mmCIF file of C-alpha atoms and ligand atoms in Angstrom:
data_model
loop_
_atom_site.group_PDB
_atom_site.id
_atom_site.type_symbol
_atom_site.label_atom_id
_atom_site.label_comp_id
_atom_site.label_asym_id
_atom_site.label_seq_id
_atom_site.Cartn_x
_atom_site.Cartn_y
_atom_site.Cartn_z
ATOM 1 C CA MET A 1464 128.938 104.132 71.482
ATOM 2 C CA PRO A 1465 126.060 105.280 69.358
ATOM 3 C CA LEU A 1466 122.683 105.759 71.119
ATOM 4 C CA ILE A 1467 120.547 102.711 71.424
ATOM 5 C CA SER A 1468 116.704 102.398 71.223
ATOM 6 C CA LEU A 1469 114.589 102.182 74.318
ATOM 7 C CA ALA A 1470 113.411 98.662 73.244
ATOM 8 C CA ASP A 1471 117.038 97.420 73.224
ATOM 9 C CA MET A 1472 117.801 99.207 76.442
ATOM 10 C CA LEU A 1473 114.850 97.657 78.354
ATOM 11 C CA LYS A 1474 115.068 94.211 76.839
ATOM 12 C CA THR A 1475 118.517 93.748 78.402
ATOM 13 C CA ALA A 1476 117.315 95.317 81.618
ATOM 14 C CA ARG A 1477 114.371 92.986 81.919
ATOM 15 C CA ALA A 1478 116.514 89.908 81.151
ATOM 16 C CA GLY A 1479 118.978 91.071 83.823
ATOM 17 C CA LYS A 1480 116.262 91.973 86.315
ATOM 18 C CA PHE A 1481 117.510 95.485 86.906
ATOM 19 C CA GLY A 1482 116.000 98.941 86.307
ATOM 20 C CA VAL A 1483 117.506 101.723 84.199
ATOM 21 C CA GLY A 1484 117.107 105.302 85.527
ATOM 22 C CA ALA A 1485 115.729 107.908 83.108
ATOM 23 C CA PHE A 1486 117.235 111.171 84.285
ATOM 24 C CA ASN A 1487 116.210 114.560 82.895
ATOM 25 C CA GLY A 1488 118.815 116.638 80.995
ATOM 26 C CA VAL A 1489 117.965 120.307 81.420
ATOM 27 C CA ASP A 1490 121.398 121.798 80.749
ATOM 28 C CA SER A 1491 125.066 120.768 80.302
ATOM 29 C CA HIS A 1492 125.696 120.567 84.020
ATOM 30 C CA TYR A 1493 122.970 117.977 84.455
ATOM 31 C CA ILE A 1494 123.995 115.971 81.421
ATOM 32 C CA ASP A 1495 127.652 115.997 82.522
ATOM 33 C CA ALA A 1496 126.570 114.883 86.046
ATOM 34 C CA ILE A 1497 124.569 111.976 84.684
ATOM 35 C CA PHE A 1498 127.416 110.817 82.443
ATOM 36 C CA ASP A 1499 129.860 111.255 85.374
ATOM 37 C CA ALA A 1500 127.792 108.900 87.494
ATOM 38 C CA ALA A 1501 127.239 106.427 84.682
ATOM 39 C CA LYS A 1502 130.981 106.257 83.905
ATOM 40 C CA ARG A 1503 131.951 105.974 87.586
ATOM 41 C CA LEU A 1504 129.470 103.089 88.098
ATOM 42 C CA SER A 1505 129.577 101.580 84.597
ATOM 43 C CA SER A 1506 125.741 101.930 84.329
ATOM 44 C CA PRO A 1507 123.480 102.210 81.354
ATOM 45 C CA ILE A 1508 121.425 105.407 81.242
ATOM 46 C CA ILE A 1509 118.364 106.962 79.675
ATOM 47 C CA ILE A 1510 118.508 110.756 79.295
ATOM 48 C CA ASN A 1511 115.049 112.350 79.321
ATOM 49 C CA VAL A 1512 114.357 115.617 77.629
ATOM 50 C CA ALA A 1513 110.795 116.825 78.510
ATOM 51 C CA GLU A 1514 108.497 118.819 76.250
ATOM 52 C CA VAL A 1515 107.422 120.997 79.241
ATOM 53 C CA HIS A 1516 111.108 122.064 79.630
ATOM 54 C CA LEU A 1517 111.440 123.303 76.040
ATOM 55 C CA LYS A 1518 110.665 126.855 77.159
ATOM 56 C CA PHE A 1519 114.074 126.782 78.883
ATOM 57 C CA PHE A 1520 116.215 125.385 76.000
ATOM 58 C CA GLU A 1521 116.148 124.109 72.473
ATOM 59 C CA LEU A 1522 115.483 120.381 71.995
ATOM 60 C CA GLU A 1523 117.984 120.137 69.143
ATOM 61 C CA ASP A 1524 120.788 121.646 71.216
ATOM 62 C CA MET A 1525 120.234 119.067 73.984
ATOM 63 C CA ALA A 1526 120.008 116.155 71.531
ATOM 64 C CA ALA A 1527 123.335 117.197 69.874
ATOM 65 C CA TYR A 1528 125.105 117.380 73.243
ATOM 66 C CA VAL A 1529 123.754 114.036 74.431
ATOM 67 C CA ARG A 1530 124.690 112.351 71.148
ATOM 68 C CA TYR A 1531 128.143 113.756 71.387
ATOM 69 C CA LYS A 1532 128.589 112.680 75.043
ATOM 70 C CA ALA A 1533 127.313 109.147 74.273
ATOM 71 C CA SER A 1534 129.571 108.707 71.142
ATOM 72 C CA ALA A 1535 132.555 109.704 73.262
ATOM 73 C CA SER A 1536 131.842 107.138 75.938
ATOM 74 C CA ASN A 1537 131.577 103.324 76.011
ATOM 75 C CA LEU A 1538 128.144 103.555 77.746
ATOM 76 C CA PRO A 1539 124.756 102.328 76.546
ATOM 77 C CA VAL A 1540 122.690 105.491 76.290
ATOM 78 C CA THR A 1541 119.062 106.099 75.196
ATOM 79 C CA LEU A 1542 117.825 109.589 74.419
ATOM 80 C CA ASN A 1543 114.108 109.808 75.211
ATOM 81 C CA LEU A 1544 111.567 112.557 74.648
ATOM 82 C CA ASP A 1545 109.869 112.709 78.038
ATOM 83 C CA HIS A 1546 106.095 113.446 77.983
ATOM 84 C CA GLY A 1547 105.721 114.345 74.277
ATOM 85 C CA LEU A 1548 102.433 116.102 74.211
ATOM 86 C CA THR A 1549 102.093 117.423 70.756
ATOM 87 C CA MET A 1550 102.875 115.999 67.238
ATOM 88 C CA PRO A 1551 105.151 118.884 66.178
ATOM 89 C CA THR A 1552 107.421 118.174 69.153
ATOM 90 C CA VAL A 1553 107.352 114.374 68.541
ATOM 91 C CA MET A 1554 108.438 115.147 64.884
ATOM 92 C CA ARG A 1555 111.194 117.413 66.064
ATOM 93 C CA ALA A 1556 112.538 114.658 68.367
ATOM 94 C CA LEU A 1557 112.361 112.018 65.534
ATOM 95 C CA GLU A 1558 114.344 114.363 63.305
ATOM 96 C CA ALA A 1559 116.859 115.393 66.010
ATOM 97 C CA GLY A 1560 118.184 111.905 66.589
ATOM 98 C CA PHE A 1561 116.211 110.811 69.669
ATOM 99 C CA THR A 1562 116.118 106.920 69.970
ATOM 100 C CA SER A 1563 112.839 106.969 71.839
ATOM 101 C CA VAL A 1564 109.835 109.118 72.310
ATOM 102 C CA MET A 1565 107.263 108.993 75.018
ATOM 103 C CA PHE A 1566 103.843 110.008 73.713
ATOM 104 C CA ASP A 1567 101.701 111.042 76.636
ATOM 105 C CA GLY A 1568 98.075 110.859 75.496
ATOM 106 C CA SER A 1569 96.922 109.842 78.977
ATOM 107 C CA HIS A 1570 94.771 113.003 79.293
ATOM 108 C CA LEU A 1571 92.889 112.175 76.052
ATOM 109 C CA PRO A 1572 89.745 110.054 75.779
ATOM 110 C CA TYR A 1573 90.880 106.372 75.412
ATOM 111 C CA GLU A 1574 90.035 105.995 71.675
ATOM 112 C CA GLU A 1575 91.894 109.177 70.878
ATOM 113 C CA ASN A 1576 94.982 108.161 72.940
ATOM 114 C CA VAL A 1577 95.035 104.915 70.925
ATOM 115 C CA ARG A 1578 94.681 106.601 67.605
ATOM 116 C CA GLN A 1579 97.408 109.259 68.258
ATOM 117 C CA THR A 1580 99.766 106.853 69.929
ATOM 118 C CA ALA A 1581 99.472 104.368 66.992
ATOM 119 C CA GLU A 1582 100.313 107.288 64.602
ATOM 120 C CA VAL A 1583 103.459 108.131 66.621
ATOM 121 C CA VAL A 1584 104.476 104.442 66.658
ATOM 122 C CA LYS A 1585 104.117 104.275 62.869
ATOM 123 C CA LEU A 1586 106.344 107.296 62.344
ATOM 124 C CA ALA A 1587 108.891 106.312 64.993
ATOM 125 C CA HIS A 1588 109.230 102.628 64.047
ATOM 126 C CA ALA A 1589 109.805 103.581 60.390
ATOM 127 C CA ARG A 1590 113.029 105.268 61.722
ATOM 128 C CA GLY A 1591 113.975 102.531 64.142
ATOM 129 C CA ILE A 1592 112.918 104.658 67.132
ATOM 130 C CA SER A 1593 111.043 103.274 70.174
ATOM 131 C CA VAL A 1594 107.795 104.599 71.670
ATOM 132 C CA GLU A 1595 106.725 104.668 75.240
ATOM 133 C CA GLY A 1596 102.976 105.165 75.924
ATOM 134 C CA GLU A 1597 101.045 105.922 79.032
ATOM 135 C CA LEU A 1598 97.700 104.681 80.232
ATOM 136 C CA GLY A 1599 95.895 105.789 83.336
ATOM 137 C CA ALA A 1600 97.211 109.008 84.734
ATOM 138 C CA VAL A 1601 100.323 109.410 86.854
ATOM 139 C CA GLY A 1602 99.557 111.843 89.668
ATOM 140 C CA GLY A 1603 101.064 115.274 90.037
ATOM 141 C CA ASP A 1604 101.722 118.073 87.611
ATOM 142 C CA GLU A 1605 104.973 117.615 85.773
ATOM 143 C CA GLY A 1606 106.565 120.994 85.197
ATOM 144 C CA GLY A 1607 103.832 122.545 87.331
ATOM 145 C CA ASN A 1608 103.200 122.400 91.100
ATOM 146 C CA LEU A 1609 105.872 120.652 93.149
ATOM 147 C CA GLU A 1610 103.531 118.554 95.311
ATOM 148 C CA GLY A 1611 101.354 115.831 93.854
ATOM 149 C CA ALA A 1612 99.186 112.889 94.791
ATOM 150 C CA ALA A 1613 97.841 109.992 92.771
ATOM 151 C CA ASP A 1614 94.113 109.427 92.171
ATOM 152 C CA VAL A 1615 93.011 105.798 92.519
ATOM 153 C CA ALA A 1616 90.260 106.359 89.813
ATOM 154 C CA LEU A 1617 93.132 106.984 87.301
ATOM 155 C CA TYR A 1618 95.193 103.962 87.961
ATOM 156 C CA THR A 1619 96.045 101.895 84.921
ATOM 157 C CA ASP A 1620 93.311 99.335 84.080
ATOM 158 C CA THR A 1621 94.693 95.960 83.090
ATOM 159 C CA GLU A 1622 92.168 94.994 80.413
ATOM 160 C CA GLN A 1623 92.419 98.420 78.807
ATOM 161 C CA ALA A 1624 96.183 98.206 78.940
ATOM 162 C CA VAL A 1625 96.243 94.861 77.072
ATOM 163 C CA ASP A 1626 94.135 96.435 74.334
ATOM 164 C CA TYR A 1627 96.235 99.584 74.368
ATOM 165 C CA VAL A 1628 99.531 97.776 73.817
ATOM 166 C CA ARG A 1629 98.057 95.555 71.072
ATOM 167 C CA SER A 1630 96.279 98.365 69.314
ATOM 168 C CA THR A 1631 99.236 100.779 69.306
ATOM 169 C CA GLY A 1632 102.388 98.633 69.034
ATOM 170 C CA ILE A 1633 104.253 100.581 71.706
ATOM 171 C CA ASP A 1634 107.603 99.314 73.111
ATOM 172 C CA ALA A 1635 107.149 100.271 76.787
ATOM 173 C CA LEU A 1636 104.119 101.248 78.920
ATOM 174 C CA ALA A 1637 104.159 103.834 81.678
ATOM 175 C CA VAL A 1638 101.762 102.747 84.379
ATOM 176 C CA ALA A 1639 99.804 104.593 87.068
ATOM 177 C CA ILE A 1640 99.824 102.560 90.349
ATOM 178 C CA GLY A 1641 99.924 105.256 92.989
ATOM 179 C CA ASN A 1642 103.103 106.950 91.733
ATOM 180 C CA SER A 1643 103.166 110.727 91.368
ATOM 181 C CA HIS A 1644 105.324 113.380 89.835
ATOM 182 C CA GLY A 1645 107.184 115.882 91.966
ATOM 183 C CA LYS A 1646 107.118 115.542 95.718
ATOM 184 C CA TYR A 1647 104.635 113.188 97.289
ATOM 185 C CA LYS A 1648 101.897 114.498 99.519
ATOM 186 C CA GLY A 1649 102.173 112.124 102.419
ATOM 187 C CA VAL A 1650 103.731 108.716 102.176
ATOM 188 C CA PRO A 1651 103.353 107.102 98.726
ATOM 189 C CA LYS A 1652 101.646 103.724 98.567
ATOM 190 C CA LEU A 1653 102.053 101.768 95.444
ATOM 191 C CA ASP A 1654 99.492 99.152 94.303
ATOM 192 C CA PHE A 1655 101.783 96.218 93.871
ATOM 193 C CA ASP A 1656 98.848 93.781 93.321
ATOM 194 C CA ARG A 1657 97.905 95.787 90.272
ATOM 195 C CA LEU A 1658 101.518 95.912 89.108
ATOM 196 C CA ALA A 1659 101.862 92.150 89.347
ATOM 197 C CA VAL A 1660 98.795 91.565 87.238
ATOM 198 C CA LEU A 1661 99.903 94.171 84.647
ATOM 199 C CA ASN A 1662 103.373 92.574 84.481
ATOM 200 C CA GLN A 1663 101.773 89.177 83.889
ATOM 201 C CA ARG A 1664 99.596 90.389 81.083
ATOM 202 C CA MET A 1665 101.850 92.912 79.389
ATOM 203 C CA PRO A 1666 104.156 91.852 76.530
ATOM 204 C CA VAL A 1667 106.269 95.036 76.919
ATOM 205 C CA PRO A 1668 108.492 96.329 79.723
ATOM 206 C CA LEU A 1669 106.827 98.764 82.213
ATOM 207 C CA VAL A 1670 107.815 102.238 83.263
ATOM 208 C CA LEU A 1671 107.459 104.052 86.488
ATOM 209 C CA HIS A 1672 107.260 107.870 86.551
ATOM 210 C CA GLY A 1673 107.565 109.954 89.684
ATOM 211 C CA GLY A 1674 110.598 108.087 91.130
ATOM 212 C CA SER A 1675 111.636 110.840 93.596
ATOM 213 C CA GLY A 1676 110.390 110.050 97.113
ATOM 214 C CA LEU A 1677 109.771 106.344 96.791
ATOM 215 C CA SER A 1678 111.572 103.980 99.181
ATOM 216 C CA VAL A 1679 114.314 101.613 98.275
ATOM 217 C CA ASP A 1680 111.912 98.714 98.895
ATOM 218 C CA ASP A 1681 109.299 100.347 96.618
ATOM 219 C CA PHE A 1682 111.833 100.540 93.794
ATOM 220 C CA GLN A 1683 113.146 96.985 94.303
ATOM 221 C CA ARG A 1684 109.720 95.468 94.473
ATOM 222 C CA SER A 1685 108.644 97.449 91.410
ATOM 223 C CA ILE A 1686 111.676 96.196 89.425
ATOM 224 C CA SER A 1687 110.968 92.494 90.464
ATOM 225 C CA LEU A 1688 107.440 93.078 89.113
ATOM 226 C CA GLY A 1689 108.485 94.236 85.636
ATOM 227 C CA ILE A 1690 109.365 97.887 85.944
ATOM 228 C CA ALA A 1691 112.497 98.331 83.699
ATOM 229 C CA LYS A 1692 112.655 102.146 83.419
ATOM 230 C CA ILE A 1693 112.305 104.568 86.265
ATOM 231 C CA ASN A 1694 111.987 108.289 85.692
ATOM 232 C CA PHE A 1695 113.822 110.413 88.263
ATOM 233 C CA PHE A 1696 114.137 114.185 88.307
ATOM 234 C CA THR A 1697 112.779 115.986 91.389
ATOM 235 C CA GLY A 1698 115.566 114.489 93.505
ATOM 236 C CA MET A 1699 118.206 115.816 91.101
ATOM 237 C CA SER A 1700 116.778 119.297 91.213
ATOM 238 C CA GLN A 1701 116.829 119.211 95.051
ATOM 239 C CA ALA A 1702 120.439 118.076 95.029
ATOM 240 C CA ALA A 1703 121.314 120.889 92.559
ATOM 241 C CA LEU A 1704 119.565 123.559 94.647
ATOM 242 C CA ASP A 1705 121.254 122.346 97.802
ATOM 243 C CA ALA A 1706 124.642 122.409 96.144
ATOM 244 C CA MET A 1707 123.991 125.867 94.716
ATOM 245 C CA ALA A 1708 122.984 127.241 98.136
ATOM 246 C CA SER A 1709 126.113 125.819 99.766
ATOM 247 C CA GLY A 1710 128.308 127.355 96.941
ATOM 248 C CA LEU A 1711 126.619 130.806 97.369
ATOM 249 C CA ALA A 1712 126.962 130.721 101.150
ATOM 250 C CA ASP A 1713 130.669 129.592 101.087
ATOM 251 C CA ASP A 1714 132.884 132.689 101.883
ATOM 252 C CA GLU A 1715 135.970 130.671 100.847
ATOM 253 C CA ILE A 1716 134.907 130.399 97.136
ATOM 254 C CA ALA A 1717 132.931 133.695 97.270
ATOM 255 C CA ARG A 1718 136.333 135.493 97.443
ATOM 256 C CA LYS A 1719 137.415 133.875 94.216
ATOM 257 C CA TYR A 1720 137.052 135.251 90.713
ATOM 258 C CA ASP A 1721 135.423 132.004 89.530
ATOM 259 C CA HIS A 1722 132.822 131.857 92.287
ATOM 260 C CA TYR A 1723 130.245 130.867 89.663
ATOM 261 C CA LEU A 1724 132.332 128.010 88.259
ATOM 262 C CA PHE A 1725 133.139 126.671 91.631
ATOM 263 C CA THR A 1726 129.447 126.807 92.574
ATOM 264 C CA MET A 1727 128.414 124.972 89.365
ATOM 265 C CA GLN A 1728 131.185 122.400 89.952
ATOM 266 C CA ARG A 1729 129.393 121.587 93.281
ATOM 267 C CA VAL A 1730 126.133 121.437 91.426
ATOM 268 C CA ARG A 1731 127.490 118.862 89.016
ATOM 269 C CA LYS A 1732 128.924 116.822 91.826
ATOM 270 C CA GLY A 1733 125.687 117.031 93.871
ATOM 271 C CA VAL A 1734 123.557 115.976 90.950
ATOM 272 C CA SER A 1735 125.935 113.196 90.038
ATOM 273 C CA GLU A 1736 125.805 111.803 93.561
ATOM 274 C CA ALA A 1737 121.976 111.847 93.549
ATOM 275 C CA VAL A 1738 121.948 110.032 90.254
ATOM 276 C CA ALA A 1739 124.613 107.467 91.475
ATOM 277 C CA GLU A 1740 122.458 106.648 94.563
ATOM 278 C CA GLN A 1741 119.535 105.837 92.347
ATOM 279 C CA MET A 1742 121.709 103.594 90.046
ATOM 280 C CA ARG A 1743 122.736 101.580 93.112
ATOM 281 C CA ILE A 1744 119.093 101.217 94.132
ATOM 282 C CA PHE A 1745 117.929 100.256 90.608
ATOM 283 C CA GLY A 1746 120.641 97.662 90.361
ATOM 284 C CA SER A 1747 122.132 99.138 87.130
ATOM 285 C CA VAL A 1748 125.714 99.326 88.512
ATOM 286 C CA ASP A 1749 128.306 97.402 86.378
ATOM 287 C CA LYS A 1750 125.513 96.534 83.835
ATOM 288 C CA ALA A 1751 126.928 98.606 80.937
ATOM 289 C CA SER A 1752 128.836 95.543 79.799
ATOM 290 C CA HIS A 1753 125.610 93.633 79.329
ATOM 291 C CA TYR A 1754 125.066 95.641 76.141
ATOM 292 C CA ALA A 1755 126.955 94.764 72.991
ATOM 293 C CA ALA A 1756 129.176 97.666 71.813
HETATM 294 ZN ZN1 ZN B 1327 106.460 111.520 83.925
#
């Protein structure tokens, strides 16, 4: 089916009390792996394409491939620009057929974050495209160092979040409640009290970044407290690297002419299994039928 907006994706997720995984597409193997898992488990999916990864591939190539894969399937799929940092990249995504853009102005002074996010909302909504904003700062360094930790001083402030959502018109809000990108330093501890208050006060669905490394209980509690989209990438990368190492070390396939293809087949399977495991935890299995075709 054609791609759907993030607003439509998350409205159904919230009503059905499940979370939808947002998995990063970085090449065709990853995208195939995500679709394999979604088809097998009849799950809705969000494909993330991150601005920090644009040094590795073209945004338009990835968008075309995801659009094709979605149209050839019966799955509800949203294509989201992950951590859009600059206006030119946001514009490219709006032109390339993305159905959602995340604008990450969380590093900006508050007033400037509001001003720039509102501008993105105006441009996106005119095209029927959703916008995710972020307030507070999720720990870690996406696309940078692998290990990260969250800083309590940068957790999302509830009163400011109410003002931010109202002033910008965003469709979903990424919150900072102790979550962190990459691998967690130590055991992650989420501030569920803060999440409960945010959920009560926010008119829009909430988003959790830094999904790799959280426990099943963390995810399920988060979803029960209004998290509808969960970003997951580091765990996929680890699965891909493990599968690649096993393929390279396997004498059986190393003797074959198509050693590379056999190895990448394992990567696709490994990533697909990592994605499927998250779908089960997020409760999105068999939820594709909740979306109108
Ligand atoms: Zn993120």
